[in-house]
Structure formats: C-alpha cells, structure tokens
mmCIF file of C-alpha atoms and ligand atoms in Angstrom:
data_model
loop_
_atom_site.group_PDB
_atom_site.id
_atom_site.type_symbol
_atom_site.label_atom_id
_atom_site.label_comp_id
_atom_site.label_asym_id
_atom_site.label_seq_id
_atom_site.Cartn_x
_atom_site.Cartn_y
_atom_site.Cartn_z
ATOM 1 C CA MET A 1 -0.386 -0.251 0.679
ATOM 2 C CA GLN A 2 0.797 3.311 -0.770
ATOM 3 C CA ILE A 3 0.309 6.956 -1.376
ATOM 4 C CA VAL A 4 -0.597 7.703 -4.691
ATOM 5 C CA HIS A 5 0.056 11.150 -5.756
ATOM 6 C CA TYR A 6 -2.571 13.841 -8.230
ATOM 7 C CA PRO A 7 -3.558 13.125 -11.259
ATOM 8 C CA HIS A 8 -3.555 9.730 -10.352
ATOM 9 C CA PRO A 9 -7.619 8.875 -11.905
ATOM 10 C CA ALA A 10 -8.462 6.500 -8.067
ATOM 11 C CA LEU A 11 -8.416 10.978 -6.682
ATOM 12 C CA ARG A 12 -11.082 11.676 -9.313
ATOM 13 C CA TRP A 13 -13.068 7.748 -8.507
ATOM 14 C CA VAL A 14 -16.192 8.664 -6.983
ATOM 15 C CA SER A 15 -16.436 5.115 -3.792
ATOM 16 C CA LYS A 16 -18.902 3.807 -2.807
ATOM 17 C CA PRO A 17 -19.848 2.647 0.768
ATOM 18 C CA VAL A 18 -18.815 -0.434 1.567
ATOM 19 C CA ARG A 19 -21.042 -3.746 1.883
ATOM 20 C CA GLU A 20 -19.618 -5.768 5.034
ATOM 21 C CA VAL A 21 -16.679 -4.554 7.604
ATOM 22 C CA ASN A 22 -15.100 -7.512 7.735
ATOM 23 C CA ASP A 23 -11.499 -8.807 8.369
ATOM 24 C CA GLU A 24 -10.163 -7.234 5.476
ATOM 25 C CA ILE A 25 -11.260 -3.440 5.782
ATOM 26 C CA ARG A 26 -10.031 -3.310 9.296
ATOM 27 C CA ARG A 27 -6.835 -4.455 7.877
ATOM 28 C CA ILE A 28 -6.892 -2.379 5.216
ATOM 29 C CA ALA A 29 -7.900 1.019 7.881
ATOM 30 C CA GLY A 30 -4.398 -0.293 10.077
ATOM 31 C CA GLU A 31 -2.503 -0.240 7.281
ATOM 32 C CA MET A 32 -3.796 3.059 6.003
ATOM 33 C CA LEU A 33 -3.690 4.562 9.599
ATOM 34 C CA GLU A 34 0.173 2.862 9.423
ATOM 35 C CA LEU A 35 0.888 4.797 6.552
ATOM 36 C CA MET A 36 -1.261 8.091 7.796
ATOM 37 C CA TYR A 37 1.459 8.364 11.313
ATOM 38 C CA ALA A 38 5.047 7.409 8.414
ATOM 39 C CA SER A 39 3.642 10.552 6.135
ATOM 40 C CA LYS A 40 3.027 12.722 9.096
ATOM 41 C CA GLY A 41 0.012 13.440 8.826
ATOM 42 C CA ILE A 42 -4.381 14.047 9.710
ATOM 43 C CA GLY A 43 -5.886 11.829 7.727
ATOM 44 C CA LEU A 44 -5.664 9.243 5.425
ATOM 45 C CA ALA A 45 -9.077 9.040 2.715
ATOM 46 C CA ALA A 46 -9.205 5.306 0.601
ATOM 47 C CA ASN A 47 -8.820 6.739 -2.560
ATOM 48 C CA GLN A 48 -5.272 8.132 -2.023
ATOM 49 C CA VAL A 49 -3.837 4.270 -1.204
ATOM 50 C CA ALA A 50 -5.515 3.326 -4.551
ATOM 51 C CA MET A 51 -8.830 1.659 -3.210
ATOM 52 C CA PRO A 52 -12.168 2.717 -4.010
ATOM 53 C CA LEU A 53 -13.767 2.625 -0.678
ATOM 54 C CA GLN A 54 -15.792 5.085 0.890
ATOM 55 C CA LEU A 55 -13.437 4.895 4.714
ATOM 56 C CA PHE A 56 -11.001 7.186 5.826
ATOM 57 C CA VAL A 57 -8.756 7.321 8.856
ATOM 58 C CA LEU A 58 -7.849 10.471 11.228
ATOM 59 C CA ASN A 59 -5.720 11.354 13.948
ATOM 60 C CA PRO A 60 -5.905 15.307 14.392
ATOM 61 C CA LYS A 61 -3.085 14.657 17.292
ATOM 62 C CA SER A 62 -0.829 12.708 13.734
ATOM 63 C CA ASP A 63 0.702 10.994 16.924
ATOM 64 C CA PRO A 64 0.414 7.286 16.703
ATOM 65 C CA ASN A 65 1.237 7.283 21.193
ATOM 66 C CA GLN A 66 -2.257 9.712 20.768
ATOM 67 C CA LYS A 67 -4.663 7.213 20.065
ATOM 68 C CA GLU A 68 -7.630 8.541 21.449
ATOM 69 C CA GLY A 69 -7.728 11.013 18.443
ATOM 70 C CA GLU A 70 -7.260 8.019 16.586
ATOM 71 C CA ARG A 71 -10.669 7.542 14.754
ATOM 72 C CA VAL A 72 -12.149 5.322 11.282
ATOM 73 C CA PHE A 73 -14.907 6.311 9.516
ATOM 74 C CA ILE A 74 -16.190 4.037 6.904
ATOM 75 C CA ASN A 75 -20.175 5.668 5.174
ATOM 76 C CA PRO A 76 -18.896 8.227 6.186
ATOM 77 C CA ARG A 77 -22.339 11.669 5.177
ATOM 78 C CA ILE A 78 -21.875 15.242 6.687
ATOM 79 C CA ILE A 79 -25.100 15.118 8.654
ATOM 80 C CA ASP A 80 -24.613 19.181 9.921
ATOM 81 C CA ARG A 81 -22.814 22.448 8.999
ATOM 82 C CA LYS A 82 -22.062 25.451 10.737
ATOM 83 C CA GLY A 83 -19.988 28.793 10.483
ATOM 84 C CA LEU A 84 -17.100 28.900 8.248
ATOM 85 C CA VAL A 85 -13.923 29.954 8.267
ATOM 86 C CA GLU A 86 -10.374 29.771 6.869
ATOM 87 C CA GLU A 87 -7.241 28.874 7.271
ATOM 88 C CA GLU A 88 -3.858 27.121 5.516
ATOM 89 C CA GLU A 89 -4.316 23.220 3.951
ATOM 90 C CA GLY A 90 -2.511 20.464 2.591
ATOM 91 C CA CYS A 91 -2.651 17.274 1.539
ATOM 92 C CA LEU A 92 -0.176 13.958 1.059
ATOM 93 C CA SER A 93 -1.559 13.235 -3.000
ATOM 94 C CA LEU A 94 -0.127 17.066 -3.185
ATOM 95 C CA PRO A 95 3.359 16.494 -1.136
ATOM 96 C CA GLY A 96 4.567 20.819 -0.443
ATOM 97 C CA ILE A 97 1.110 22.505 -1.892
ATOM 98 C CA PHE A 98 -0.110 24.732 0.960
ATOM 99 C CA ALA A 99 -3.525 26.959 0.317
ATOM 100 C CA LYS A 100 -6.919 29.082 2.148
ATOM 101 C CA LEU A 101 -9.873 27.668 1.819
ATOM 102 C CA LYS A 102 -13.058 28.350 3.346
ATOM 103 C CA ARG A 103 -14.802 25.019 4.909
ATOM 104 C CA ALA A 104 -17.354 24.489 7.295
ATOM 105 C CA GLU A 105 -15.833 25.599 12.035
ATOM 106 C CA ARG A 106 -18.143 22.729 12.511
ATOM 107 C CA ILE A 107 -19.882 19.507 11.334
ATOM 108 C CA LYS A 108 -21.671 16.332 12.669
ATOM 109 C CA ILE A 109 -20.926 13.229 10.857
ATOM 110 C CA THR A 110 -22.334 10.088 11.488
ATOM 111 C CA ALA A 111 -20.874 6.243 9.773
ATOM 112 C CA THR A 112 -20.462 3.401 10.585
ATOM 113 C CA GLY A 113 -16.750 2.391 12.951
ATOM 114 C CA LEU A 114 -14.928 -0.470 12.675
ATOM 115 C CA ASP A 115 -16.433 -2.626 14.851
ATOM 116 C CA GLY A 116 -19.521 -2.678 12.902
ATOM 117 C CA GLN A 117 -21.713 -0.125 14.465
ATOM 118 C CA PRO A 118 -23.033 3.239 13.810
ATOM 119 C CA PHE A 119 -21.890 6.768 14.817
ATOM 120 C CA GLU A 120 -21.854 9.880 15.353
ATOM 121 C CA HIS A 121 -19.451 12.355 15.409
ATOM 122 C CA GLU A 122 -18.472 15.936 16.244
ATOM 123 C CA ALA A 123 -15.662 18.157 15.964
ATOM 124 C CA GLU A 124 -14.396 21.883 15.807
ATOM 125 C CA GLY A 125 -10.809 23.250 14.127
ATOM 126 C CA LEU A 126 -8.438 21.388 12.371
ATOM 127 C CA ALA A 127 -10.184 17.662 13.015
ATOM 128 C CA SER A 128 -13.083 19.401 11.450
ATOM 129 C CA ARG A 129 -11.274 20.670 8.346
ATOM 130 C CA ALA A 130 -10.143 17.233 7.791
ATOM 131 C CA ILE A 131 -12.633 15.089 7.767
ATOM 132 C CA GLN A 132 -14.100 17.765 5.267
ATOM 133 C CA HIS A 133 -11.273 17.534 3.576
ATOM 134 C CA GLU A 134 -10.855 13.914 3.782
ATOM 135 C CA VAL A 135 -15.340 13.350 2.625
ATOM 136 C CA ASP A 136 -14.527 15.358 -0.391
ATOM 137 C CA HIS A 137 -11.176 12.470 -1.186
ATOM 138 C CA LEU A 138 -14.523 9.918 -1.312
ATOM 139 C CA GLN A 139 -15.974 12.285 -3.645
ATOM 140 C CA GLY A 140 -12.534 12.157 -6.054
ATOM 141 C CA ILE A 141 -12.844 15.937 -4.755
ATOM 142 C CA LEU A 142 -9.186 17.208 -3.641
ATOM 143 C CA PHE A 143 -8.556 20.324 -2.236
ATOM 144 C CA THR A 144 -6.901 22.312 -5.100
ATOM 145 C CA ASP A 145 -10.502 22.163 -6.554
ATOM 146 C CA LYS A 146 -11.544 24.870 -4.191
ATOM 147 C CA LEU A 147 -9.922 27.000 -4.173
ATOM 148 C CA ASN A 148 -10.522 30.725 -4.815
ATOM 149 C CA PRO A 149 -9.111 32.186 -8.034
ATOM 150 C CA LEU A 150 -6.091 33.644 -6.582
ATOM 151 C CA GLU A 151 -4.931 30.644 -4.896
ATOM 152 C CA LYS A 152 -5.464 28.914 -7.597
ATOM 153 C CA ILE A 153 -3.353 31.207 -9.430
ATOM 154 C CA ARG A 154 -1.150 30.365 -7.091
ATOM 155 C CA VAL A 155 -0.411 27.009 -7.172
ATOM 156 C CA ILE A 156 -0.803 26.602 -10.371
ATOM 157 C CA MET A 157 2.867 25.777 -11.507
ATOM 158 C CA LYS A 158 2.894 23.291 -8.884
ATOM 159 C CA ILE A 159 -0.256 21.342 -10.113
ATOM 160 C CA ARG A 160 1.358 21.229 -13.731
ATOM 161 C CA GLU A 161 3.886 19.990 -12.421
ATOM 162 C CA PHE A 162 2.131 16.744 -10.587
ATOM 163 C CA GLU A 163 1.058 16.227 -14.228
ATOM 164 C CA LYS A 164 3.938 16.801 -15.881
ATOM 165 C CA ASN A 165 5.317 13.884 -13.057
ATOM 166 C CA PHE A 166 2.996 11.519 -13.422
ATOM 167 C CA ARG A 167 3.004 11.053 -17.005
ATOM 168 C CA HIS A 168 6.338 10.744 -17.029
ATOM 169 C CA GLY A 169 6.008 8.012 -14.432
ATOM 170 C CA GLN A 170 3.653 6.634 -16.649
ATOM 171 C CA ARG A 171 5.967 6.583 -19.313
ATOM 172 C CA ALA A 172 8.963 4.925 -17.619
ATOM 173 C CA GLY A 173 6.723 2.485 -16.375
ATOM 174 C CA GLU A 174 7.126 3.253 -13.032
ATOM 175 C CA ILE A 175 3.132 3.804 -12.377
ATOM 176 C CA PRO A 176 0.693 1.390 -14.220
ATOM 177 C CA ALA A 177 -1.492 3.384 -16.955
ATOM 178 C CA ASN A 178 -4.471 4.791 -16.665
ATOM 179 C CA ASP A 179 -6.910 1.388 -18.449
ATOM 180 C CA ALA A 180 -5.422 -0.413 -15.758
ATOM 181 C CA ILE A 181 -5.623 1.544 -13.317
ATOM 182 C CA ALA A 182 -9.078 1.784 -14.244
ATOM 183 C CA LYS A 183 -9.659 -2.279 -14.251
ATOM 184 C CA SER A 184 -8.506 -2.746 -10.486
ATOM 185 C CA LEU A 185 -10.458 0.148 -9.280
ATOM 186 C CA GLN A 186 -13.189 -1.639 -10.662
ATOM 187 C CA GLU A 187 -11.869 -5.624 -9.088
ATOM 188 C CA LEU A 188 -11.666 -3.970 -6.222
ATOM 189 C CA GLU A 189 -15.008 -1.989 -5.739
ATOM 190 C CA ALA A 190 -16.783 -5.070 -6.949
ATOM 191 C CA ALA A 191 -14.587 -7.324 -3.686
ATOM 192 C CA HIS A 192 -15.545 -4.955 -1.555
ATOM 193 C CA CYS A 193 -18.502 -2.233 -2.050
HETATM 194 ZN ZN1 ZN B 1 -5.969 14.996 0.876
#
C-alpha cells in the first residue's frame, strides 16, 4: 500500500459504500493508519491509497501514541455544518502544496466504525477541516478544486508539475497506465462495495 499522488485516477473516483466491515476492511484501515502516521498526516482517505472505498482514517494529533484521537470512518455522511473559517490546508496526495480554503467551522458526521456499528461524531477546528477534506476525497474531490481564483493561481505551476511527473512516471513504467488502474479499481469495488 502506498499513497498515490495527483493526478492518479483513484483520486477522481467516486467511491461506493463499503458492503460489509470484515477482517479485510479492518486490515486495510490498520495499514492506512500506519501509512498516515509514517507520512506525518492527520487524515488519509482510501482513494489516496488507490482503493475505491468510502473509508478514511483520522488522528488530528498525528501521533500513534495518542490513540484517543484515532478514528476510522466507514460510509461517512456529514449531516450538519456550522460557521465558516478560512485556514491553510494541504494534502498527502499533493505534497508541498498549501493554500487557504474556507470550510465549515463545525460539523456533525455519521459513519460506521470498525466494529460495524454506526456512530455520530462532532468536530471543530482542525478535526472538522480534516474530516471535510477526507469526505471530499471519497467523492473524487481535491482541496485544490475548491480554491478561490487567487489561491489557484498561486499553486497552479506546482499542480502542473505533478501532472508532468505523473505522465513521466507512466511513460517510464513506474506507474501503471490509466486503463490498468481503472481495472484494478473496478475489481476492488466489486469485492468490497
Ligand atoms: Zn488529501
């Protein structure tokens, strides 16, 4: 398992709900948490590891020793948003790009946990921002899609650089071709969704 970078097609995949929380899903979530901590992130969506599942992991403390902040959200749905706040944001699939973006200040979310039970969660500040960012990933949306024109102009050259590097990686055979990626995503979807 590894984190894919923009413009990997998995990042544009609209993920379907997970059918059943089984051992395989628990294994995937566990590996994603490890990868998130290793990458010093606070959240990681399944799309970012090329898995088309409505699943993301989160720990706003970004510290594996602070397990109380650790959560896995399966089939999440944001059911309430309040307030609006602009803060700088980044993404493990676009490393090095940071831009200011307005998000709801507080959110309420429902999801299924690793135990297969539904739960409700309220978040504010950094956790709220991270959850909104990860829920967007599951819909194939990146934070850079939502930037205002000035912020977009500021980062557009870096975005182009990612596109160039990705195409170069595919030509060099280091990254699979788009049709091979789509086939793999469809197989995973058939297995879990
Ligand atoms: Zn991201």
